[in-house]
Every structure is written in structure tokens, then in C-alpha cells.
XYZ file of N, CA and C in Angstrom:
792
model
N -124.143 -71.728 -121.540
C -125.445 -71.238 -122.115
C -126.598 -71.981 -121.356
N -127.610 -71.318 -120.812
C -128.702 -71.728 -119.936
C -129.697 -72.401 -120.764
N -130.452 -73.299 -120.090
C -131.558 -73.964 -120.685
C -132.555 -73.041 -121.312
N -132.681 -71.847 -120.704
C -133.775 -70.810 -121.123
C -133.405 -70.216 -122.449
N -132.186 -70.434 -123.009
C -131.874 -69.889 -124.245
C -132.026 -70.871 -125.466
N -132.584 -71.970 -125.181
C -132.879 -73.006 -126.180
C -133.800 -72.490 -127.316
N -133.505 -72.817 -128.451
C -134.329 -72.467 -129.619
C -134.722 -73.826 -130.300
N -135.975 -74.047 -130.585
C -136.448 -75.179 -131.193
C -137.695 -74.947 -131.971
N -137.892 -75.767 -133.141
C -139.019 -75.753 -133.943
C -139.812 -77.047 -133.942
N -141.115 -77.085 -133.766
C -141.798 -78.303 -133.635
C -142.930 -78.472 -134.645
N -142.879 -79.560 -135.463
C -143.766 -79.898 -136.440
C -144.154 -78.701 -137.320
N -143.149 -78.146 -137.915
C -143.301 -76.925 -138.680
C -143.739 -77.244 -140.157
N -144.802 -76.474 -140.608
C -145.007 -76.450 -142.004
C -144.656 -75.114 -142.475
N -143.816 -75.021 -143.478
C -143.147 -73.763 -143.897
C -143.363 -73.590 -145.441
N -143.510 -72.344 -145.757
C -143.657 -72.047 -147.234
C -143.931 -70.528 -147.509
N -144.025 -70.215 -148.762
C -144.295 -68.870 -149.237
C -145.474 -68.885 -150.107
N -146.406 -67.922 -149.810
C -147.639 -67.787 -150.544
C -148.261 -69.118 -150.653
N -148.554 -69.697 -151.830
C -149.259 -70.888 -151.920
C -148.252 -72.110 -151.967
N -146.985 -71.967 -151.867
C -146.021 -72.960 -152.051
C -145.549 -73.455 -150.633
N -145.611 -74.817 -150.412
C -145.195 -75.363 -149.262
C -143.756 -75.941 -149.469
N -142.888 -75.593 -148.588
C -141.383 -76.027 -148.641
C -141.117 -77.137 -147.799
N -141.753 -77.226 -146.547
C -141.507 -78.327 -145.593
C -142.796 -78.521 -144.800
N -142.866 -79.846 -144.373
C -143.942 -80.231 -143.516
C -143.390 -81.192 -142.473
N -144.035 -81.030 -141.250
C -143.608 -81.927 -140.231
C -142.125 -81.791 -139.852
N -141.521 -80.551 -139.956
C -140.213 -80.433 -139.732
C -139.942 -79.985 -138.269
N -139.082 -80.673 -137.574
C -138.737 -80.344 -136.149
C -137.281 -80.302 -136.091
N -136.774 -79.333 -135.227
C -135.363 -79.104 -134.945
C -135.153 -78.590 -133.556
N -134.125 -79.186 -132.908
C -133.769 -78.684 -131.507
C -132.300 -78.220 -131.471
N -132.076 -76.937 -131.497
C -130.735 -76.421 -131.568
C -129.985 -76.624 -130.093
N -128.933 -77.420 -130.218
C -128.248 -77.672 -128.854
C -127.670 -76.405 -128.345
N -127.862 -76.199 -127.141
C -127.280 -75.051 -126.385
C -125.773 -75.025 -126.532
N -125.189 -73.948 -126.711
C -123.789 -73.780 -126.680
C -123.040 -74.362 -127.930
N -123.873 -74.740 -129.042
C -123.326 -75.320 -130.228
C -123.003 -74.237 -131.209
N -122.116 -74.804 -132.228
C -122.078 -74.085 -133.525
C -122.735 -75.115 -134.568
N -124.051 -74.894 -134.692
C -124.855 -75.692 -135.519
C -124.809 -75.223 -136.986
N -124.648 -76.063 -137.935
C -124.577 -75.739 -139.350
C -125.582 -76.559 -140.135
N -126.375 -75.943 -140.894
C -127.412 -76.530 -141.762
C -126.873 -76.643 -143.171
N -126.758 -77.839 -143.631
C -126.337 -78.091 -145.061
C -127.414 -78.840 -145.937
N -127.192 -78.780 -147.224
C -128.218 -79.466 -148.159
C -128.072 -78.838 -149.492
N -128.727 -79.494 -150.457
C -128.757 -78.963 -151.828
C -129.578 -77.772 -151.925
N -129.482 -76.995 -153.028
C -130.200 -75.821 -153.339
C -131.613 -76.092 -153.158
N -132.462 -75.216 -152.728
C -133.931 -75.285 -152.622
C -134.403 -76.426 -151.758
N -133.595 -76.862 -150.774
C -134.104 -77.877 -149.878
C -134.718 -77.351 -148.634
N -134.807 -76.050 -148.466
C -135.471 -75.484 -147.273
C -134.556 -74.961 -146.096
N -133.156 -74.876 -146.325
C -132.287 -74.503 -145.393
C -132.579 -73.066 -144.944
N -132.544 -72.150 -145.806
C -132.827 -70.691 -145.482
C -134.287 -70.449 -144.976
N -135.202 -71.206 -145.405
C -136.566 -71.073 -145.005
C -136.634 -71.526 -143.616
N -136.020 -72.615 -143.267
C -136.057 -72.979 -141.758
C -135.380 -72.003 -140.868
N -134.226 -71.409 -141.388
C -133.526 -70.387 -140.581
C -134.465 -69.253 -140.286
N -135.097 -68.736 -141.432
C -135.902 -67.553 -141.449
C -137.159 -67.867 -140.374
N -137.626 -68.998 -140.351
C -138.671 -69.269 -139.472
C -138.138 -69.328 -137.934
N -136.875 -69.759 -137.762
C -136.398 -69.750 -136.384
C -136.083 -68.440 -135.945
N -135.826 -67.501 -136.908
C -135.527 -66.048 -136.624
C -136.843 -65.196 -136.553
N -137.896 -65.730 -136.655
C -139.201 -65.079 -136.631
C -139.358 -64.126 -137.809
N -138.692 -64.334 -138.843
C -138.913 -63.579 -140.114
C -140.013 -64.174 -140.897
N -140.116 -65.402 -140.881
C -141.154 -66.180 -141.688
C -142.049 -66.908 -140.628
N -143.346 -66.597 -140.671
C -144.235 -67.240 -139.781
C -144.596 -68.585 -140.241
N -144.436 -69.667 -139.505
C -144.864 -70.977 -140.010
C -146.260 -71.074 -140.303
N -146.718 -71.891 -141.370
C -148.105 -72.060 -141.735
C -148.734 -72.899 -140.491
N -147.963 -73.725 -139.909
C -148.406 -74.507 -138.750
C -147.175 -75.010 -137.911
N -147.421 -75.343 -136.700
C -146.226 -75.700 -135.879
C -145.742 -74.510 -135.033
N -144.853 -74.617 -134.237
C -144.397 -73.753 -133.353
C -142.732 -73.589 -133.196
N -142.313 -72.330 -133.177
C -140.881 -72.141 -132.817
C -140.965 -71.538 -131.463
N -140.069 -72.221 -130.557
C -139.890 -71.845 -129.224
C -138.604 -71.175 -128.899
N -138.636 -70.048 -128.239
C -137.484 -69.499 -127.772
C -137.698 -69.316 -126.211
N -136.823 -69.828 -125.464
C -136.948 -69.584 -123.976
C -138.247 -70.343 -123.593
N -138.673 -71.347 -124.249
C -139.867 -72.081 -123.825
C -141.124 -71.419 -124.302
N -141.077 -70.319 -125.018
C -142.273 -69.618 -125.325
C -142.341 -69.485 -126.770
N -143.674 -69.432 -127.331
C -143.843 -69.271 -128.804
C -143.144 -67.927 -129.248
N -142.409 -67.959 -130.101
C -141.609 -66.769 -130.653
C -142.537 -65.852 -131.251
N -143.601 -66.334 -131.923
C -144.513 -65.517 -132.561
C -145.337 -64.593 -131.763
N -145.447 -64.995 -130.433
C -146.336 -64.219 -129.430
C -145.462 -63.144 -128.711
N -144.144 -63.108 -128.960
C -143.337 -62.206 -128.259
C -143.079 -60.974 -129.013
N -142.877 -59.879 -128.387
C -142.591 -58.527 -129.161
C -141.237 -58.553 -129.901
N -141.097 -57.994 -131.046
C -139.962 -57.989 -131.864
C -138.760 -57.587 -131.009
N -138.835 -56.484 -130.359
C -137.760 -56.001 -129.582
C -137.307 -56.983 -128.576
N -138.165 -57.600 -127.883
C -137.842 -58.562 -126.862
C -137.014 -59.732 -127.532
N -137.535 -60.189 -128.769
C -136.931 -61.314 -129.442
C -135.344 -60.901 -129.747
N -135.318 -59.638 -130.165
C -134.097 -59.109 -130.679
C -132.965 -58.954 -129.487
N -133.496 -59.100 -128.327
C -132.471 -59.035 -127.136
C -131.997 -60.510 -126.952
N -132.586 -61.468 -127.535
C -132.236 -62.886 -127.303
C -131.474 -63.428 -128.508
N -131.976 -62.982 -129.798
C -131.519 -63.559 -130.994
C -131.145 -62.563 -131.986
N -129.976 -62.792 -132.526
C -129.533 -61.827 -133.616
C -129.432 -62.582 -134.940
N -129.802 -61.841 -135.925
C -129.836 -62.588 -137.374
C -129.061 -61.740 -138.402
N -128.190 -62.554 -139.034
C -127.439 -62.062 -140.262
C -128.210 -62.491 -141.409
N -128.957 -61.598 -142.108
C -129.792 -62.026 -143.233
C -128.852 -62.217 -144.488
N -129.320 -63.061 -145.351
C -128.507 -63.347 -146.646
C -128.506 -62.089 -147.525
N -129.486 -61.217 -147.472
C -129.650 -60.091 -148.432
C -129.576 -58.814 -147.689
N -128.680 -58.697 -146.589
C -128.513 -57.495 -145.918
C -128.144 -56.383 -146.773
N -128.662 -55.101 -146.800
C -128.314 -54.030 -147.518
C -128.304 -52.799 -146.625
N -127.096 -52.122 -146.578
C -126.849 -51.056 -145.868
C -127.372 -49.743 -146.501
N -127.911 -48.771 -145.687
C -128.320 -47.411 -146.284
C -127.213 -46.827 -147.013
N -127.394 -45.957 -148.040
C -126.309 -45.280 -148.685
C -125.772 -44.316 -147.781
N -124.421 -44.209 -147.934
C -123.646 -43.145 -147.163
C -123.470 -43.467 -145.667
N -123.756 -44.658 -145.230
C -123.556 -44.885 -143.795
C -122.242 -45.365 -143.461
N -121.608 -44.929 -142.336
C -120.287 -45.393 -141.980
C -120.441 -46.729 -141.140
N -119.271 -47.319 -141.057
C -119.218 -48.630 -140.371
C -119.674 -48.431 -138.844
N -119.220 -47.330 -138.180
C -119.555 -47.237 -136.791
C -121.142 -46.980 -136.653
N -121.728 -46.279 -137.646
C -123.088 -45.966 -137.498
C -123.925 -47.209 -137.765
N -123.507 -48.100 -138.735
C -124.276 -49.305 -139.004
C -124.114 -50.117 -137.817
N -122.932 -50.385 -137.254
C -122.859 -51.284 -136.035
C -123.706 -50.882 -134.910
N -123.722 -49.545 -134.676
C -124.431 -48.895 -133.555
C -125.928 -49.252 -133.657
N -126.416 -49.576 -134.843
C -127.813 -49.973 -134.984
C -128.192 -51.276 -134.210
N -127.173 -51.960 -134.050
C -127.373 -53.230 -133.185
C -127.803 -53.057 -131.819
N -127.668 -51.844 -131.327
C -128.131 -51.424 -129.920
C -129.489 -51.165 -129.891
N -130.241 -51.103 -130.913
C -131.643 -50.706 -131.032
C -132.502 -51.459 -129.916
N -132.354 -52.873 -129.821
C -133.135 -53.569 -128.855
C -133.094 -53.188 -127.448
N -131.930 -52.511 -127.043
C -131.630 -52.290 -125.786
C -131.954 -50.911 -125.378
N -132.461 -50.040 -126.241
C -132.705 -48.557 -126.050
C -134.116 -48.139 -126.175
N -134.612 -47.381 -125.369
C -135.934 -46.853 -125.397
C -136.050 -45.746 -126.411
N -137.283 -45.248 -126.856
C -137.488 -44.313 -127.782
C -136.911 -42.946 -127.453
N -136.645 -42.704 -126.220
C -136.075 -41.380 -125.808
C -134.730 -41.441 -125.126
N -134.177 -42.757 -125.095
C -132.983 -42.883 -124.311
C -131.827 -42.298 -125.128
N -130.774 -41.871 -124.417
C -129.598 -41.333 -125.118
C -128.563 -42.489 -125.143
N -127.488 -42.254 -125.986
C -126.453 -43.270 -126.108
C -125.748 -43.327 -124.682
N -125.691 -44.584 -124.153
C -125.141 -44.735 -122.847
C -123.827 -45.455 -122.941
N -123.051 -45.424 -121.795
C -121.704 -46.156 -121.540
C -121.878 -47.555 -122.066
N -122.972 -48.276 -121.662
C -123.337 -49.624 -122.046
C -123.236 -49.843 -123.565
N -123.869 -48.905 -124.244
C -123.882 -48.923 -125.596
C -122.549 -48.781 -126.199
N -121.820 -47.866 -125.780
C -120.434 -47.633 -126.230
C -119.528 -48.855 -126.005
N -119.742 -49.498 -124.853
C -118.953 -50.751 -124.529
C -119.230 -51.811 -125.470
N -120.567 -52.016 -125.793
C -120.863 -53.098 -126.696
C -120.435 -52.760 -128.105
N -120.532 -51.511 -128.505
C -120.021 -51.167 -129.907
C -118.556 -51.374 -129.996
N -117.800 -50.982 -129.017
C -116.350 -51.225 -129.002
C -116.014 -52.730 -129.042
N -116.690 -53.483 -128.155
C -116.433 -54.933 -128.207
C -116.718 -55.599 -129.507
N -117.859 -55.241 -130.052
C -118.273 -55.922 -131.368
C -117.275 -55.662 -132.431
N -116.896 -54.259 -132.495
C -116.030 -53.915 -133.576
C -114.572 -54.480 -133.393
N -114.189 -54.599 -132.085
C -112.831 -55.222 -131.827
C -112.917 -56.751 -132.230
N -113.978 -57.355 -131.766
C -114.071 -58.785 -132.051
C -114.116 -59.162 -133.522
N -114.570 -58.295 -134.328
C -114.656 -58.589 -135.856
C -113.597 -57.915 -136.523
N -112.651 -57.201 -135.855
C -111.434 -56.569 -136.497
C -111.806 -55.591 -137.520
N -112.906 -54.728 -137.116
C -113.265 -53.530 -138.041
C -113.171 -52.210 -137.365
N -112.474 -52.212 -136.163
C -112.357 -50.957 -135.475
C -111.667 -49.926 -136.321
N -110.711 -50.276 -137.072
C -109.922 -49.282 -137.907
C -110.836 -48.839 -139.059
N -111.916 -49.384 -139.464
C -112.823 -49.089 -140.432
C -113.983 -48.189 -139.979
N -113.912 -47.796 -138.643
C -115.099 -47.205 -138.087
C -115.721 -46.022 -138.904
N -114.814 -45.081 -139.560
C -115.237 -43.932 -140.328
C -115.393 -44.194 -141.842
N -115.119 -45.415 -142.219
C -115.145 -45.766 -143.598
C -116.702 -45.905 -143.974
N -117.107 -45.781 -145.234
C -118.334 -45.999 -145.677
C -118.552 -47.440 -146.065
N -119.729 -47.937 -145.551
C -119.927 -49.367 -145.866
C -119.884 -49.828 -147.275
N -120.418 -48.873 -148.245
C -120.579 -49.263 -149.575
C -119.183 -49.232 -150.279
N -118.155 -48.829 -149.574
C -116.855 -48.748 -150.201
C -115.969 -49.915 -149.770
N -116.478 -50.831 -148.859
C -115.723 -51.948 -148.340
C -115.724 -53.216 -149.306
N -114.694 -54.036 -149.109
C -114.804 -55.290 -149.785
C -115.895 -56.167 -149.261
N -116.130 -57.290 -149.993
C -117.204 -58.239 -149.542
C -116.820 -58.683 -148.126
N -115.637 -59.202 -148.013
C -115.188 -59.755 -146.740
C -115.330 -58.742 -145.530
N -114.969 -57.508 -145.806
C -115.100 -56.489 -144.818
C -116.487 -56.185 -144.480
N -117.353 -56.115 -145.524
C -118.725 -55.795 -145.211
C -119.476 -56.975 -144.388
N -119.176 -58.284 -144.594
C -119.580 -59.329 -143.821
C -119.250 -59.217 -142.415
N -118.008 -58.836 -142.198
C -117.544 -58.621 -140.771
C -118.329 -57.428 -140.113
N -118.591 -56.398 -140.826
C -119.332 -55.247 -140.328
C -120.748 -55.700 -139.911
N -121.412 -56.529 -140.804
C -122.740 -56.970 -140.532
C -122.738 -57.786 -139.260
N -121.768 -58.733 -139.181
C -121.579 -59.575 -137.994
C -121.352 -58.638 -136.797
N -120.525 -57.616 -136.870
C -120.389 -56.697 -135.870
C -121.640 -56.142 -135.334
N -122.479 -55.764 -136.131
C -123.800 -55.137 -135.898
C -124.632 -56.113 -135.111
N -124.700 -57.494 -135.592
C -125.422 -58.461 -134.864
C -124.818 -58.655 -133.473
N -123.467 -58.691 -133.392
C -122.798 -58.802 -132.110
C -123.148 -57.748 -131.046
N -123.361 -56.431 -131.636
C -123.620 -55.337 -130.735
C -125.020 -55.509 -130.073
N -125.813 -56.328 -130.657
C -127.091 -56.687 -129.985
C -126.887 -57.450 -128.627
N -125.661 -58.075 -128.579
C -125.391 -58.855 -127.306
C -126.382 -59.883 -127.018
N -126.648 -60.870 -128.053
C -127.651 -61.783 -127.907
C -126.848 -63.090 -127.651
N -127.474 -64.105 -126.892
C -126.835 -65.396 -126.736
C -126.980 -66.293 -127.839
N -127.831 -65.954 -128.752
C -128.098 -66.848 -129.987
C -127.792 -65.959 -131.273
N -127.015 -66.530 -132.171
C -126.877 -65.794 -133.471
C -127.159 -66.716 -134.648
N -127.961 -66.209 -135.584
C -128.459 -66.957 -136.798
C -127.864 -66.369 -137.915
N -127.132 -67.077 -138.794
C -126.348 -66.538 -139.906
C -126.698 -67.268 -141.345
N -127.341 -66.625 -142.204
C -127.784 -67.106 -143.392
C -126.739 -67.069 -144.425
N -126.042 -68.007 -144.750
C -125.049 -68.070 -145.811
C -124.082 -66.965 -145.619
N -123.350 -66.859 -144.515
C -122.510 -65.729 -144.304
C -121.198 -65.771 -145.150
N -120.867 -66.791 -145.841
C -119.698 -66.932 -146.684
C -120.091 -66.810 -148.115
N -121.239 -66.559 -148.579
C -121.622 -66.614 -149.903
C -120.985 -65.422 -150.768
N -120.471 -65.699 -151.908
C -119.770 -64.713 -152.780
C -118.411 -64.294 -152.234
N -117.876 -64.964 -151.135
C -116.575 -64.673 -150.617
C -115.506 -65.586 -151.268
N -114.239 -65.170 -151.409
C -113.338 -66.107 -151.836
C -112.830 -66.920 -150.675
N -112.054 -68.010 -150.838
C -111.791 -68.985 -149.874
C -111.067 -68.335 -148.580
N -110.152 -67.397 -148.821
C -109.571 -66.792 -147.756
C -110.441 -66.085 -146.825
N -111.454 -65.263 -147.384
C -112.476 -64.587 -146.588
C -113.496 -65.602 -146.096
N -113.808 -66.654 -146.695
C -114.603 -67.703 -146.097
C -113.963 -68.178 -144.864
N -112.742 -68.553 -144.801
C -112.077 -68.989 -143.608
C -112.014 -68.051 -142.512
N -111.785 -66.714 -142.948
C -111.766 -65.674 -141.915
C -113.161 -65.514 -141.206
N -114.175 -65.478 -142.004
C -115.479 -65.512 -141.265
C -115.805 -66.646 -140.502
N -115.446 -67.868 -140.839
C -115.748 -68.998 -140.174
C -114.841 -69.149 -138.889
N -113.660 -68.630 -138.975
C -112.768 -68.596 -137.818
C -113.429 -67.663 -136.855
N -113.898 -66.528 -137.321
C -114.662 -65.648 -136.420
C -115.714 -66.210 -135.711
N -116.648 -67.045 -136.460
C -117.763 -67.535 -135.935
C -117.345 -68.708 -134.822
N -116.262 -69.536 -135.264
C -115.833 -70.483 -134.204
C -115.314 -69.801 -132.879
N -114.560 -68.663 -133.104
C -114.195 -67.917 -131.941
C -115.371 -67.422 -131.026
N -116.457 -66.893 -131.702
C -117.624 -66.435 -131.001
C -118.221 -67.667 -130.237
N -118.245 -68.758 -130.800
C -118.781 -69.936 -130.096
C -117.944 -70.434 -128.968
N -116.516 -70.531 -129.397
C -115.584 -71.225 -128.442
C -115.222 -70.320 -127.276
N -114.980 -68.967 -127.607
C -114.388 -68.046 -126.651
C -115.374 -67.064 -125.967
N -116.448 -66.961 -126.647
C -117.544 -66.041 -126.085
C -118.850 -66.652 -125.715
N -118.912 -68.006 -125.823
C -120.104 -68.769 -125.371
C -121.341 -68.482 -126.181
N -121.246 -68.105 -127.421
C -122.460 -67.848 -128.147
C -122.929 -69.197 -128.711
N -124.280 -69.405 -128.909
C -124.836 -70.449 -129.691
C -125.082 -69.939 -131.133
N -124.551 -70.585 -132.068
C -124.600 -70.126 -133.536
C -125.415 -71.160 -134.458
N -126.235 -70.740 -135.286
C -126.928 -71.378 -136.246
C -126.593 -70.923 -137.670
N -125.923 -71.617 -138.408
C -125.641 -71.017 -139.832
C -125.926 -71.922 -140.884
N -126.465 -71.420 -141.987
C -126.510 -72.045 -143.296
C -125.348 -71.917 -144.144
N -124.797 -73.066 -144.572
C -123.625 -72.995 -145.383
C -123.814 -73.927 -146.643
N -123.163 -73.522 -147.766
C -123.123 -74.346 -148.932
C -121.737 -75.119 -148.930
N -120.713 -74.554 -148.236
C -119.449 -75.288 -148.427
C -119.294 -76.397 -147.372
N -119.597 -77.664 -147.963
C -119.737 -78.798 -147.006
C -118.535 -79.132 -146.241
N -117.315 -79.064 -146.850
C -116.058 -79.396 -146.058
C -115.803 -78.400 -145.027
N -116.069 -77.073 -145.234
C -115.970 -76.024 -144.166
C -117.031 -76.315 -143.055
N -118.208 -76.721 -143.348
C -119.171 -77.022 -142.485
C -118.711 -78.088 -141.586
N -118.154 -79.195 -142.205
C -117.669 -80.387 -141.378
C -116.475 -79.916 -140.393
N -115.659 -78.926 -141.022
C -114.481 -78.594 -140.142
C -114.890 -77.653 -138.895
N -115.900 -76.788 -139.036
C -116.154 -75.865 -138.108
C -117.408 -76.136 -137.156
N -118.334 -76.939 -137.693
C -119.601 -77.151 -136.919
C -119.294 -78.010 -135.792
N -119.984 -77.858 -134.698
C -120.017 -78.899 -133.643
C -121.315 -79.776 -133.732
N -122.366 -79.215 -134.469
C -123.626 -80.057 -134.713
C -124.013 -79.777 -136.168
N -124.163 -80.789 -136.947
C -124.530 -80.667 -138.302
C -125.873 -81.203 -138.548
N -126.602 -80.365 -139.381
C -128.047 -80.762 -139.853
C -128.065 -80.858 -141.403
N -128.365 -82.088 -141.845
C -128.432 -82.332 -143.214
C -129.809 -82.497 -143.789
N -130.181 -81.460 -144.759
C -131.529 -81.441 -145.186
C -131.659 -81.825 -146.621
N -132.844 -82.312 -147.022
C -133.144 -82.489 -148.461
C -134.610 -82.573 -148.624
N -135.117 -81.744 -149.611
C -136.522 -81.785 -149.822
C -137.465 -81.404 -148.641
N -136.982 -80.432 -147.985
C -137.761 -80.009 -146.822
C -137.734 -80.927 -145.567
N -136.801 -81.752 -145.612
C -136.790 -82.809 -144.483
C -135.407 -82.847 -143.964
N -135.313 -83.153 -142.626
C -133.939 -83.346 -142.068
C -133.707 -84.908 -142.107
N -132.603 -85.219 -142.844
C -132.212 -86.560 -143.070
C -131.294 -87.120 -141.995
N -130.536 -86.255 -141.407
C -129.521 -86.537 -140.403
C -129.106 -85.312 -139.602
N -128.787 -85.562 -138.391
C -128.171 -84.396 -137.514
C -127.347 -85.074 -136.473
N -126.316 -84.402 -136.024
C -125.399 -84.810 -134.943
C -124.036 -84.315 -135.184
N -123.042 -84.848 -134.511
C -121.711 -84.420 -134.823
C -121.288 -84.735 -136.341
N -120.530 -83.831 -136.801
C -120.181 -83.894 -138.342
C -119.587 -85.298 -138.730
N -118.837 -85.828 -137.834
C -118.260 -87.226 -138.064
C -119.252 -88.200 -138.241
N -120.428 -88.101 -137.622
C -121.411 -89.002 -137.805
C -122.487 -88.763 -139.005
N -122.369 -87.576 -139.367
C -123.321 -87.071 -140.402
C -122.690 -87.153 -141.861
N -121.430 -86.736 -141.880
C -120.724 -86.726 -143.184
C -120.044 -88.046 -143.488
N -120.954 -88.934 -144.053
C -120.475 -90.325 -144.398
C -120.796 -90.472 -145.868
N -120.182 -91.498 -146.512
C -120.361 -91.591 -147.890
C -121.751 -91.983 -148.322
N -122.504 -92.835 -147.505
C -123.993 -93.132 -147.872
C -124.780 -91.896 -147.644
N -124.607 -91.094 -146.574
C -125.337 -89.956 -146.356
C -125.201 -88.841 -147.407
N -123.904 -88.645 -147.682
C -123.718 -87.615 -148.862
C -124.374 -87.995 -150.094
N -124.392 -89.227 -150.465
C -125.055 -89.621 -151.642
C -126.571 -89.565 -151.503
N -127.030 -89.750 -150.280
C -128.559 -89.508 -150.120
C -128.879 -88.097 -150.076
N -128.198 -87.232 -149.526
C -128.509 -85.848 -149.412
C -128.272 -85.109 -150.707
N -127.054 -85.308 -151.252
C -126.607 -84.515 -152.388
C -126.601 -85.243 -153.763
N -127.038 -86.509 -153.747
C -126.978 -87.357 -154.892
C -125.453 -87.353 -155.404
N -124.462 -87.394 -154.470
C -123.120 -87.207 -154.802
C -122.321 -88.508 -154.424
N -121.899 -89.328 -155.501
C -120.982 -90.424 -155.038
C -119.621 -89.783 -154.525
N -119.076 -90.229 -153.614
C -117.917 -89.609 -153.028
C -117.139 -90.470 -152.104
N -115.957 -90.005 -151.735
C -115.158 -90.653 -150.723
C -115.082 -89.704 -149.589
N -115.097 -90.219 -148.311
C -114.919 -89.358 -147.273
C -113.602 -89.756 -146.493
N -112.752 -88.845 -146.386
C -111.428 -89.177 -145.722
C -111.145 -88.012 -144.666
N -110.220 -88.335 -143.769
C -109.863 -87.389 -142.654
C -109.105 -86.193 -143.320
N -109.600 -84.964 -143.061
C -108.846 -83.849 -143.511
C -107.381 -83.830 -143.036
N -106.319 -83.809 -143.851
C -104.953 -83.909 -143.255
C -104.617 -82.742 -142.398
N -105.302 -81.624 -142.435
C -105.072 -80.443 -141.567
C -105.643 -80.536 -140.212
N -107.010 -80.938 -140.115
C -107.703 -80.978 -138.950
C -108.273 -82.311 -138.460
N -108.268 -83.273 -139.382
C -108.787 -84.682 -138.980
C -110.255 -84.749 -139.214
N -110.934 -83.585 -139.465
C -112.451 -83.670 -139.657
C -112.711 -84.270 -140.972
N -113.983 -84.581 -141.180
C -114.399 -85.301 -142.478
C -114.149 -84.323 -143.741
N -113.529 -84.962 -144.723
C -113.343 -84.263 -146.000
C -114.021 -85.015 -147.158
N -114.849 -84.437 -147.851
C -115.687 -85.004 -148.913
C -114.799 -84.800 -150.255
N -114.602 -85.926 -150.932
C -113.977 -85.979 -152.142
C -114.864 -86.601 -153.217
N -115.506 -85.754 -154.070
C -116.404 -86.244 -155.102
C -115.735 -87.259 -156.000
N -116.504 -88.306 -156.368
C -115.972 -89.313 -157.325
C -116.167 -88.701 -158.709
N -115.311 -89.129 -159.644
C -115.495 -88.711 -160.940
C -116.784 -89.196 -161.625
N -117.458 -88.322 -162.230
C -118.770 -88.620 -162.879
C -118.416 -89.492 -164.076
N -119.313 -90.478 -164.433
C -119.152 -91.175 -165.515
C -119.382 -90.313 -166.791
N -118.612 -90.662 -167.849
C -118.836 -89.766 -169.086
C -120.164 -90.012 -169.649
């Protein structure tokens, strides 16, 4: 991943309407990383991700993509560098999997351009990578939650961007589908050179799969770095108000958080 693909936010003030969620917030996404943002509910995780994706304009501060203010760049140009899987993605009624995934090619096509071999190749690769090829003619609204998540990720992959932002991609999925989605993300990072930024609630899964972990609370970043340095007992109590033990995961050796029993 080249220096030009770096994504960063500097001195951000973020909020909605009259409510401020974060002030003085800065983040530098390491190139070639699988960065995961964790923290308690309403701490500003998704708000930060939305600002990095150019969905939410900061009240002040700057988000830089390729060294340039992302707010000054045309939406289609940004979409050729950065793909976003939104938390509340909704497919149009009656759309098939192949049709939805093909919409990921929008940033690469002009208003009068026809479907090209490059578009077909990108569509095939995205559907193969997410194991949804056999669902090509199925209707999206008839799929299971795990299948739909894979289809949405396929659409983002079809954009062929070096950066992927995923807002709670495992929400509402059972543990097996959570693992499937995160294994897919790890493969995209490891085998296909993508830089990923994801918001996750599942702390132990974040520690297992992330290469770079960002811990937030109350609109501030309290710690960031390799998961082994961030997921410590003092930091987990500071971030989540959670007395716990941190032990090696017997399967992977990564940090495993064991909550302590609450006093009666």
C-alpha cells in the first residue's frame, strides 16, 4: 500500500445538528493495516468512521485522503479510493445479488459508458472473493443476514478501492457468521493488500483479527496500537468500566478478555 493511500483525520470536531460528539480528535490509519475501532456505546466510533468516509462533514478539522482534504474532492473520485459498508445499508426491493454487486462499478463508469470487460472482471472477482457467486440470481431480500453482509461487502469490493471502511459488519449475526465475515476481512487485508478500518463491538474478535486497535471513550481515543498493547486489564477498565482478566486466547494466542464477576 503506497503512502498516497493514507487516510487521516486531524483535530476533528464531530457531531450532529447541535450536539457535539467529539472534539480535538485525530487519527492516522496505518497503511496496509486491519484497523479496528472499539469502545462503549455512543462513544463516537461510528461517527468517526462516517467522517473518515466523507459521509459526515466535520464541524472543524480535516480528513485527508491521499494528502488532500476529502471534503474538496468529488464524490466519484473519492469512491475510487475508498469503499464504505454502512451500518444501515438497505437494498432496493426486487434486486438480485449480481445487480446489487454491479452497482459497485459506478465510480469507474461514465454516464454513457457501457458495461466493459473490466467491469465484468471486477464483478466476478468480488463475488468469488465473498463466496456469493452461486447466489448471483437470488433476490437480496430473500437471503440470510450473513449472506446479505457478504453481498454488501462484494459490492464494496467491486469498487476496487485500496481502502475499505466497515461500520459494524458483524452486527445482528450469530457467532459463526461473525467469524465468517471477519475471516473474509482478514483475507482481504492479508491476501489482497487492502487497508481496512472497521467498527466492532465484539472485543475479543477485534483483538483476534485487528493488526491495529483504536480504543475510544466519550469522543476521545484513549489508546491505539497493536492489540496486545491496547487490550490490557487497566485499559479495559478505563475504556469499558469493566473489571476483567486478560489471558492468551488458547486458540490464537491473542488477548482474550474475561470479565470479572460483578459484586452482588
